[in-house]
Amino acid sequence: MSKTLFEKIAAREIPASIVYEDDKVVAFRDINPQAPTHILIVPRKPIQRIGQAQADDQQLLGYILLKAAEVAKLAGLAETGFRLVINNGRDGGETVPHLHCHILGGRPLAWPPG
Ligand code: 5GP
């Protein structure tokens, strides 16, 4: 199977501003930031979207959330706050079919989202 866009970023075949990585996840700055800080954290495992995750991904999914909070802290967002977003499918606004969690912060974020 061919690599997803985010697998290529993780493999450094496509350049990105990587802010954190380990054996399970990679976090890098979004190319089209929607807030002063906009980072994506993705599992190295190419799960297509949260709706496709399986029971045996439970540990990895928890790991992604814990690391997202850690990366937000590293990015200086612990005091002011941040938002984690996972888009799923067409109406959810998903455009890249490799599970990713958006980490957004650096300005007040409106609710509800558009
Ligand atoms: P989605 O819309 O699927 O929830 O989020 C995909 C995100 O990936 C978008 O915010 C988009 O700006 C970002 N993105 C798409 N292509 C690239 C790329 O080549 N590099 C980086 N760093 N981000 C990308």
PDB file of C-alpha atoms and ligand atoms in Angstrom:
ATOM      1  CA  MET A   1       0.000   0.000   0.000  1.00  0.00           C
ATOM      2  CA  SER A   2       1.282   3.474  -0.790  1.00  0.00           C
ATOM      3  CA  LYS A   3       2.198   5.765   2.092  1.00  0.00           C
ATOM      4  CA  THR A   4      -0.211   8.397   3.327  1.00  0.00           C
ATOM      5  CA  LEU A   5       0.791  12.069   3.295  1.00  0.00           C
ATOM      6  CA  PHE A   6       1.409  11.957   7.035  1.00  0.00           C
ATOM      7  CA  GLU A   7       3.460   8.742   6.782  1.00  0.00           C
ATOM      8  CA  LYS A   8       5.637  10.588   4.253  1.00  0.00           C
ATOM      9  CA  ILE A   9       6.018  13.504   6.694  1.00  0.00           C
ATOM     10  CA  ALA A  10       6.885  11.081   9.513  1.00  0.00           C
ATOM     11  CA  ALA A  11       9.476   9.438   7.223  1.00  0.00           C
ATOM     12  CA  ARG A  12      10.813  12.912   6.315  1.00  0.00           C
ATOM     13  CA  GLU A  13      10.062  12.317   2.638  1.00  0.00           C
ATOM     14  CA  ILE A  14       7.986  15.512   2.737  1.00  0.00           C
ATOM     15  CA  PRO A  15       9.362  18.423   4.789  1.00  0.00           C
ATOM     16  CA  ALA A  16       7.455  19.636   7.832  1.00  0.00           C
ATOM     17  CA  SER A  17       8.219  21.475  11.019  1.00  0.00           C
ATOM     18  CA  ILE A  18       8.331  18.522  13.404  1.00  0.00           C
ATOM     19  CA  VAL A  19       7.987  19.564  17.044  1.00  0.00           C
ATOM     20  CA  TYR A  20       7.865  16.132  18.720  1.00  0.00           C
ATOM     21  CA  GLU A  21       8.299  12.501  17.736  1.00  0.00           C
ATOM     22  CA  ASP A  22       8.740   9.106  19.311  1.00  0.00           C
ATOM     23  CA  ASP A  23       8.204   5.509  18.248  1.00  0.00           C
ATOM     24  CA  LYS A  24       4.390   5.884  18.230  1.00  0.00           C
ATOM     25  CA  VAL A  25       3.522   9.456  17.210  1.00  0.00           C
ATOM     26  CA  VAL A  26       4.807  12.459  15.286  1.00  0.00           C
ATOM     27  CA  ALA A  27       3.705  16.065  15.882  1.00  0.00           C
ATOM     28  CA  PHE A  28       4.325  18.812  13.336  1.00  0.00           C
ATOM     29  CA  ARG A  29       3.053  22.304  12.520  1.00  0.00           C
ATOM     30  CA  ASP A  30       0.024  22.528  10.245  1.00  0.00           C
ATOM     31  CA  ILE A  31       0.867  23.969   6.817  1.00  0.00           C
ATOM     32  CA  ASN A  32      -2.258  26.163   6.925  1.00  0.00           C
ATOM     33  CA  PRO A  33      -2.526  27.257  10.551  1.00  0.00           C
ATOM     34  CA  GLN A  34      -5.942  28.238  11.870  1.00  0.00           C
ATOM     35  CA  ALA A  35      -4.573  29.701  15.101  1.00  0.00           C
ATOM     36  CA  PRO A  36      -1.214  31.144  16.238  1.00  0.00           C
ATOM     37  CA  THR A  37      -0.317  27.613  17.343  1.00  0.00           C
ATOM     38  CA  HIS A  38      -1.673  24.796  15.154  1.00  0.00           C
ATOM     39  CA  ILE A  39       0.041  21.443  15.464  1.00  0.00           C
ATOM     40  CA  LEU A  40      -1.059  18.033  14.209  1.00  0.00           C
ATOM     41  CA  ILE A  41      -0.242  14.900  16.179  1.00  0.00           C
ATOM     42  CA  VAL A  42      -0.503  11.676  14.205  1.00  0.00           C
ATOM     43  CA  PRO A  43       0.114   8.027  14.989  1.00  0.00           C
ATOM     44  CA  ARG A  44       2.848   6.400  12.913  1.00  0.00           C
ATOM     45  CA  LYS A  45       0.314   3.629  12.370  1.00  0.00           C
ATOM     46  CA  PRO A  46      -1.836   4.755   9.410  1.00  0.00           C
ATOM     47  CA  ILE A  47      -5.309   4.401  10.959  1.00  0.00           C
ATOM     48  CA  GLN A  48      -7.514   6.164   8.391  1.00  0.00           C
ATOM     49  CA  ARG A  49      -9.787   8.015  10.801  1.00  0.00           C
ATOM     50  CA  ILE A  50     -11.165   7.670  14.309  1.00  0.00           C
ATOM     51  CA  GLY A  51     -14.237   5.892  12.900  1.00  0.00           C
ATOM     52  CA  GLN A  52     -11.940   3.168  11.562  1.00  0.00           C
ATOM     53  CA  ALA A  53     -10.018   2.623  14.793  1.00  0.00           C
ATOM     54  CA  GLN A  54     -10.279  -0.835  16.319  1.00  0.00           C
ATOM     55  CA  ALA A  55     -10.465  -2.099  19.875  1.00  0.00           C
ATOM     56  CA  ASP A  56      -6.775  -2.975  19.790  1.00  0.00           C
ATOM     57  CA  ASP A  57      -5.984   0.703  19.038  1.00  0.00           C
ATOM     58  CA  GLN A  58      -7.308   1.700  22.479  1.00  0.00           C
ATOM     59  CA  GLN A  59      -3.886   2.131  24.052  1.00  0.00           C
ATOM     60  CA  LEU A  60      -2.560   4.107  21.081  1.00  0.00           C
ATOM     61  CA  LEU A  61      -5.590   6.428  21.097  1.00  0.00           C
ATOM     62  CA  GLY A  62      -5.095   7.203  24.780  1.00  0.00           C
ATOM     63  CA  TYR A  63      -1.411   7.750  24.099  1.00  0.00           C
ATOM     64  CA  ILE A  64      -2.206  10.274  21.347  1.00  0.00           C
ATOM     65  CA  LEU A  65      -4.380  12.330  23.721  1.00  0.00           C
ATOM     66  CA  LEU A  66      -1.835  12.291  26.526  1.00  0.00           C
ATOM     67  CA  LYS A  67       0.952  13.271  24.115  1.00  0.00           C
ATOM     68  CA  ALA A  68      -1.234  15.979  22.569  1.00  0.00           C
ATOM     69  CA  ALA A  69      -1.564  17.587  26.010  1.00  0.00           C
ATOM     70  CA  GLU A  70       2.186  17.256  26.502  1.00  0.00           C
ATOM     71  CA  VAL A  71       2.927  18.833  23.101  1.00  0.00           C
ATOM     72  CA  ALA A  72       0.472  21.664  23.894  1.00  0.00           C
ATOM     73  CA  LYS A  73       2.426  22.264  27.086  1.00  0.00           C
ATOM     74  CA  LEU A  74       5.736  22.212  25.168  1.00  0.00           C
ATOM     75  CA  ALA A  75       4.232  24.778  22.777  1.00  0.00           C
ATOM     76  CA  GLY A  76       3.494  27.078  25.705  1.00  0.00           C
ATOM     77  CA  LEU A  77      -0.279  26.601  25.787  1.00  0.00           C
ATOM     78  CA  ALA A  78      -0.688  25.127  29.269  1.00  0.00           C
ATOM     79  CA  GLU A  79      -1.597  28.435  30.946  1.00  0.00           C
ATOM     80  CA  THR A  80      -3.831  29.970  28.291  1.00  0.00           C
ATOM     81  CA  GLY A  81      -5.522  26.768  27.145  1.00  0.00           C
ATOM     82  CA  PHE A  82      -5.913  24.883  23.917  1.00  0.00           C
ATOM     83  CA  ARG A  83      -8.332  22.761  21.917  1.00  0.00           C
ATOM     84  CA  LEU A  84      -7.907  19.240  20.555  1.00  0.00           C
ATOM     85  CA  VAL A  85      -9.928  18.400  17.436  1.00  0.00           C
ATOM     86  CA  ILE A  86     -10.340  15.188  15.447  1.00  0.00           C
ATOM     87  CA  ASN A  87     -12.279  15.574  12.201  1.00  0.00           C
ATOM     88  CA  ASN A  88     -13.964  12.459  10.798  1.00  0.00           C
ATOM     89  CA  GLY A  89     -15.410  12.157   7.287  1.00  0.00           C
ATOM     90  CA  ARG A  90     -16.951  14.733   4.960  1.00  0.00           C
ATOM     91  CA  ASP A  91     -19.194  16.600   7.368  1.00  0.00           C
ATOM     92  CA  GLY A  92     -16.500  16.492  10.023  1.00  0.00           C
ATOM     93  CA  GLY A  93     -14.166  18.394   7.701  1.00  0.00           C
ATOM     94  CA  GLU A  94     -11.600  15.621   7.293  1.00  0.00           C
ATOM     95  CA  THR A  95      -9.295  16.201   4.326  1.00  0.00           C
ATOM     96  CA  VAL A  96      -6.356  13.875   5.033  1.00  0.00           C
ATOM     97  CA  PRO A  97      -7.265  10.193   5.539  1.00  0.00           C
ATOM     98  CA  HIS A  98      -4.684   9.447   8.223  1.00  0.00           C
ATOM     99  CA  LEU A  99      -5.923   9.918  11.783  1.00  0.00           C
ATOM    100  CA  HIS A 100      -4.662  13.153  13.285  1.00  0.00           C
ATOM    101  CA  CYS A 101      -5.499  15.303  16.258  1.00  0.00           C
ATOM    102  CA  HIS A 102      -5.320  19.080  15.822  1.00  0.00           C
ATOM    103  CA  ILE A 103      -3.781  21.042  18.706  1.00  0.00           C
ATOM    104  CA  LEU A 104      -4.990  24.640  18.483  1.00  0.00           C
ATOM    105  CA  GLY A 105      -4.204  27.584  20.719  1.00  0.00           C
ATOM    106  CA  GLY A 106      -2.713  31.019  21.079  1.00  0.00           C
ATOM    107  CA  ARG A 107      -6.031  32.872  20.744  1.00  0.00           C
ATOM    108  CA  PRO A 108      -9.542  32.474  22.175  1.00  0.00           C
ATOM    109  CA  LEU A 109     -11.354  29.833  20.100  1.00  0.00           C
ATOM    110  CA  ALA A 110     -15.044  30.278  19.345  1.00  0.00           C
ATOM    111  CA  TRP A 111     -17.705  27.735  20.214  1.00  0.00           C
ATOM    112  CA  PRO A 112     -19.663  26.223  18.555  1.00  0.00           C
ATOM    113  CA  PRO A 113     -17.276  25.595  15.629  1.00  0.00           C
ATOM    114  CA  GLY A 114     -18.437  26.582  12.150  1.00  0.00           C
TER     115      GLY A 114
HETATM  116  P1  5GP B   1      -8.270  17.634   8.411  1.00  0.00           P
HETATM  117  O1  5GP B   1      -8.962  18.670   7.559  1.00  0.00           O
HETATM  118  O2  5GP B   1      -8.167  16.309   7.679  1.00  0.00           O
HETATM  119  O3  5GP B   1      -8.848  17.492   9.793  1.00  0.00           O
HETATM  120  O4  5GP B   1      -6.819  18.179   8.663  1.00  0.00           O
HETATM  121  C1  5GP B   1      -5.788  18.034   7.747  1.00  0.00           C
HETATM  122  C2  5GP B   1      -4.793  19.123   8.060  1.00  0.00           C
HETATM  123  O5  5GP B   1      -3.592  18.798   7.415  1.00  0.00           O
HETATM  124  C3  5GP B   1      -5.225  20.504   7.562  1.00  0.00           C
HETATM  125  O6  5GP B   1      -5.287  21.405   8.659  1.00  0.00           O
HETATM  126  C4  5GP B   1      -4.122  20.870   6.568  1.00  0.00           C
HETATM  127  O7  5GP B   1      -3.777  22.245   6.601  1.00  0.00           O
HETATM  128  C5  5GP B   1      -2.978  19.986   6.998  1.00  0.00           C
HETATM  129  N1  5GP B   1      -2.078  19.623   5.921  1.00  0.00           N
HETATM  130  C6  5GP B   1      -2.422  19.188   4.675  1.00  0.00           C
HETATM  131  N2  5GP B   1      -1.324  18.929   3.943  1.00  0.00           N
HETATM  132  C7  5GP B   1      -0.258  19.210   4.745  1.00  0.00           C
HETATM  133  C8  5GP B   1       1.152  19.137   4.535  1.00  0.00           C
HETATM  134  O8  5GP B   1       1.662  18.753   3.477  1.00  0.00           O
HETATM  135  N3  5GP B   1       1.941  19.510   5.575  1.00  0.00           N
HETATM  136  C9  5GP B   1       1.425  19.940   6.775  1.00  0.00           C
HETATM  137  N4  5GP B   1       2.294  20.274   7.721  1.00  0.00           N
HETATM  138  N5  5GP B   1       0.099  20.012   6.997  1.00  0.00           N
HETATM  139  C10 5GP B   1      -0.733  19.651   5.992  1.00  0.00           C
END
